[in-house]
Amino acid sequence: MNQSFESHRRFHPLFHYFIIPILGLNLVWSVVNSIRSPDLDNVRQAVVAAALVALAFVTRIYALRVQDRLIRLEERLRLQRLLPPEHASQAAKITDRQLIALRFCDDAELAEIVGRIAGGELRGRKAIKRAIRTWRPDDLRV
């Protein structure tokens, strides 16, 4: 499937449709059970269920942060390689979040998009992604 702005978000079925729903249901069940029968064992189970939900989200967030750091490095190297030296000052103005959005931009239109970002025309990630005409897929996302 070709990626586009509409289809680029990553849903991992095992995480989004199995792990999170099961952990969420377990948390709700544990909390309800500890309210109905507030003994030490039921409260402990509710606390462990809450910790498991937190663990699932923290694990996902950590993986996304590592991915973002790698993307920033890749994009900085790509900008150095593809942009003419006179555009180096424009590239320096790009924020990390803008760099991460640029990963979808094809090499041929990179200089134009960077110029639009540096000029203030494109600010947020969504605006940058919407401005890309030739989408460069990122199929290795977490």
mmCIF file of C-alpha atoms in Angstrom:
data_model
loop_
_atom_site.group_PDB
_atom_site.id
_atom_site.type_symbol
_atom_site.label_atom_id
_atom_site.label_comp_id
_atom_site.label_asym_id
_atom_site.label_seq_id
_atom_site.Cartn_x
_atom_site.Cartn_y
_atom_site.Cartn_z
ATOM 1 C CA MET A 1 0.000 0.000 0.000
ATOM 2 C CA ASN A 2 1.312 3.473 -0.876
ATOM 3 C CA GLN A 3 1.554 5.847 2.025
ATOM 4 C CA SER A 4 -0.006 9.266 1.970
ATOM 5 C CA PHE A 5 -0.957 11.885 4.524
ATOM 6 C CA GLU A 6 -4.219 10.022 5.104
ATOM 7 C CA SER A 7 -2.629 6.579 5.525
ATOM 8 C CA HIS A 8 0.761 7.201 7.175
ATOM 9 C CA ARG A 9 -0.176 6.628 10.810
ATOM 10 C CA ARG A 10 1.043 3.323 12.172
ATOM 11 C CA PHE A 11 -1.334 0.976 13.948
ATOM 12 C CA HIS A 12 0.224 -2.174 15.276
ATOM 13 C CA PRO A 13 -2.686 -4.632 15.566
ATOM 14 C CA LEU A 14 -1.143 -6.659 18.389
ATOM 15 C CA PHE A 15 -0.560 -3.512 20.477
ATOM 16 C CA HIS A 16 -3.593 -1.400 19.547
ATOM 17 C CA TYR A 17 -6.252 -4.091 19.157
ATOM 18 C CA PHE A 18 -5.149 -6.778 21.619
ATOM 19 C CA ILE A 19 -2.670 -5.723 24.318
ATOM 20 C CA ILE A 20 -4.187 -2.330 25.184
ATOM 21 C CA PRO A 21 -7.827 -3.527 25.205
ATOM 22 C CA ILE A 22 -6.995 -6.597 27.324
ATOM 23 C CA LEU A 23 -4.919 -4.570 29.793
ATOM 24 C CA GLY A 24 -7.633 -1.893 29.914
ATOM 25 C CA LEU A 25 -10.369 -4.442 30.589
ATOM 26 C CA ASN A 26 -8.188 -6.089 33.235
ATOM 27 C CA LEU A 27 -7.695 -2.710 34.932
ATOM 28 C CA VAL A 28 -11.423 -1.932 34.916
ATOM 29 C CA TRP A 29 -12.285 -5.408 36.189
ATOM 30 C CA SER A 30 -9.632 -5.179 38.937
ATOM 31 C CA VAL A 31 -10.789 -1.738 40.093
ATOM 32 C CA VAL A 32 -14.455 -2.807 40.137
ATOM 33 C CA ASN A 33 -13.524 -5.982 42.004
ATOM 34 C CA SER A 34 -11.501 -4.051 44.591
ATOM 35 C CA ILE A 35 -14.386 -1.585 45.115
ATOM 36 C CA ARG A 36 -16.897 -4.399 45.586
ATOM 37 C CA SER A 37 -14.581 -6.387 47.873
ATOM 38 C CA PRO A 38 -11.938 -4.007 49.240
ATOM 39 C CA ASP A 39 -9.464 -6.488 50.646
ATOM 40 C CA LEU A 40 -5.685 -6.271 50.325
ATOM 41 C CA ASP A 41 -5.440 -8.873 47.540
ATOM 42 C CA ASN A 42 -8.011 -7.149 45.313
ATOM 43 C CA VAL A 43 -6.401 -3.737 45.828
ATOM 44 C CA ARG A 44 -3.008 -5.258 45.003
ATOM 45 C CA GLN A 45 -4.423 -6.717 41.788
ATOM 46 C CA ALA A 46 -5.834 -3.304 40.797
ATOM 47 C CA VAL A 47 -2.482 -1.627 41.439
ATOM 48 C CA VAL A 48 -0.656 -4.266 39.376
ATOM 49 C CA ALA A 49 -3.229 -3.873 36.579
ATOM 50 C CA ALA A 50 -2.656 -0.096 36.584
ATOM 51 C CA ALA A 51 1.114 -0.671 36.492
ATOM 52 C CA LEU A 52 0.741 -2.988 33.486
ATOM 53 C CA VAL A 53 -1.253 -0.365 31.570
ATOM 54 C CA ALA A 54 1.364 2.253 32.420
ATOM 55 C CA LEU A 55 4.139 -0.141 31.378
ATOM 56 C CA ALA A 56 2.516 -0.738 27.994
ATOM 57 C CA PHE A 57 2.246 2.998 27.300
ATOM 58 C CA VAL A 58 5.713 3.844 28.604
ATOM 59 C CA THR A 59 7.221 1.097 26.444
ATOM 60 C CA ARG A 60 5.470 2.498 23.378
ATOM 61 C CA ILE A 61 6.531 6.075 24.204
ATOM 62 C CA TYR A 62 10.162 5.045 24.693
ATOM 63 C CA ALA A 63 10.214 3.247 21.348
ATOM 64 C CA LEU A 64 8.724 6.297 19.616
ATOM 65 C CA ARG A 65 11.298 8.603 21.241
ATOM 66 C CA VAL A 66 14.176 6.446 20.057
ATOM 67 C CA GLN A 67 12.644 6.383 16.592
ATOM 68 C CA ASP A 68 12.302 10.176 16.599
ATOM 69 C CA ARG A 69 15.950 10.591 17.611
ATOM 70 C CA LEU A 70 17.044 8.377 14.728
ATOM 71 C CA ILE A 71 14.802 10.234 12.292
ATOM 72 C CA ARG A 72 16.271 13.580 13.418
ATOM 73 C CA LEU A 73 19.774 12.277 12.773
ATOM 74 C CA GLU A 74 18.835 10.800 9.397
ATOM 75 C CA GLU A 75 17.110 13.985 8.291
ATOM 76 C CA ARG A 76 19.963 16.268 9.403
ATOM 77 C CA LEU A 77 22.357 14.096 7.385
ATOM 78 C CA ARG A 78 19.977 14.113 4.413
ATOM 79 C CA LEU A 79 19.700 17.918 4.551
ATOM 80 C CA GLN A 80 23.503 18.240 4.600
ATOM 81 C CA ARG A 81 23.769 15.889 1.640
ATOM 82 C CA LEU A 82 20.966 17.274 -0.533
ATOM 83 C CA LEU A 83 20.696 20.992 0.159
ATOM 84 C CA PRO A 84 23.063 23.417 -1.521
ATOM 85 C CA PRO A 85 25.508 25.069 0.935
ATOM 86 C CA GLU A 86 23.706 28.412 0.650
ATOM 87 C CA HIS A 87 20.607 26.790 2.210
ATOM 88 C CA ALA A 88 22.460 25.624 5.339
ATOM 89 C CA SER A 89 21.108 28.572 7.342
ATOM 90 C CA GLN A 90 17.554 27.585 6.374
ATOM 91 C CA ALA A 91 18.127 24.024 7.539
ATOM 92 C CA ALA A 92 19.393 25.278 10.900
ATOM 93 C CA LYS A 93 16.011 26.956 11.542
ATOM 94 C CA ILE A 94 14.077 23.694 11.312
ATOM 95 C CA THR A 95 12.806 22.325 14.632
ATOM 96 C CA ASP A 96 13.013 18.679 15.624
ATOM 97 C CA ARG A 97 9.283 18.170 15.114
ATOM 98 C CA GLN A 98 9.503 19.705 11.636
ATOM 99 C CA LEU A 99 12.467 17.465 10.816
ATOM 100 C CA ILE A 100 10.477 14.414 11.817
ATOM 101 C CA ALA A 101 7.651 15.484 9.485
ATOM 102 C CA LEU A 102 10.163 16.001 6.667
ATOM 103 C CA ARG A 103 11.038 12.319 6.595
ATOM 104 C CA PHE A 104 8.112 11.798 4.227
ATOM 105 C CA CYS A 105 9.335 14.424 1.754
ATOM 106 C CA ASP A 106 10.879 13.176 -1.479
ATOM 107 C CA ASP A 107 14.456 14.280 -2.184
ATOM 108 C CA ALA A 108 13.397 16.222 -5.285
ATOM 109 C CA GLU A 109 11.122 18.607 -3.390
ATOM 110 C CA LEU A 110 13.109 18.769 -0.148
ATOM 111 C CA ALA A 111 14.775 22.141 -0.881
ATOM 112 C CA GLU A 112 11.414 23.745 -1.691
ATOM 113 C CA ILE A 113 9.720 22.448 1.467
ATOM 114 C CA VAL A 114 12.696 23.456 3.641
ATOM 115 C CA GLY A 115 12.504 26.954 2.147
ATOM 116 C CA ARG A 116 8.810 27.156 2.950
ATOM 117 C CA ILE A 117 9.475 26.009 6.529
ATOM 118 C CA ALA A 118 12.333 28.489 7.006
ATOM 119 C CA GLY A 119 10.158 31.246 5.536
ATOM 120 C CA GLY A 120 7.429 30.557 8.105
ATOM 121 C CA GLU A 121 4.850 29.358 5.586
ATOM 122 C CA LEU A 122 4.843 25.799 6.964
ATOM 123 C CA ARG A 123 5.030 25.485 10.733
ATOM 124 C CA GLY A 124 3.382 22.377 12.144
ATOM 125 C CA ARG A 125 3.878 18.740 11.279
ATOM 126 C CA LYS A 126 0.467 18.439 9.651
ATOM 127 C CA ALA A 127 1.065 21.460 7.426
ATOM 128 C CA ILE A 128 4.421 20.071 6.327
ATOM 129 C CA LYS A 129 2.990 16.634 5.596
ATOM 130 C CA ARG A 130 0.061 18.114 3.659
ATOM 131 C CA ALA A 131 2.451 20.204 1.536
ATOM 132 C CA ILE A 132 4.391 17.162 0.347
ATOM 133 C CA ARG A 133 3.430 16.238 -3.197
ATOM 134 C CA THR A 134 5.627 13.169 -3.679
ATOM 135 C CA TRP A 135 5.357 11.048 -0.557
ATOM 136 C CA ARG A 136 8.416 9.081 0.521
ATOM 137 C CA PRO A 137 7.059 6.118 2.479
ATOM 138 C CA ASP A 138 8.388 5.228 5.909
ATOM 139 C CA ASP A 139 7.514 1.569 6.319
ATOM 140 C CA LEU A 140 9.885 0.934 9.231
ATOM 141 C CA ARG A 141 8.020 2.985 11.821
ATOM 142 C CA VAL A 142 7.407 1.680 15.313
#
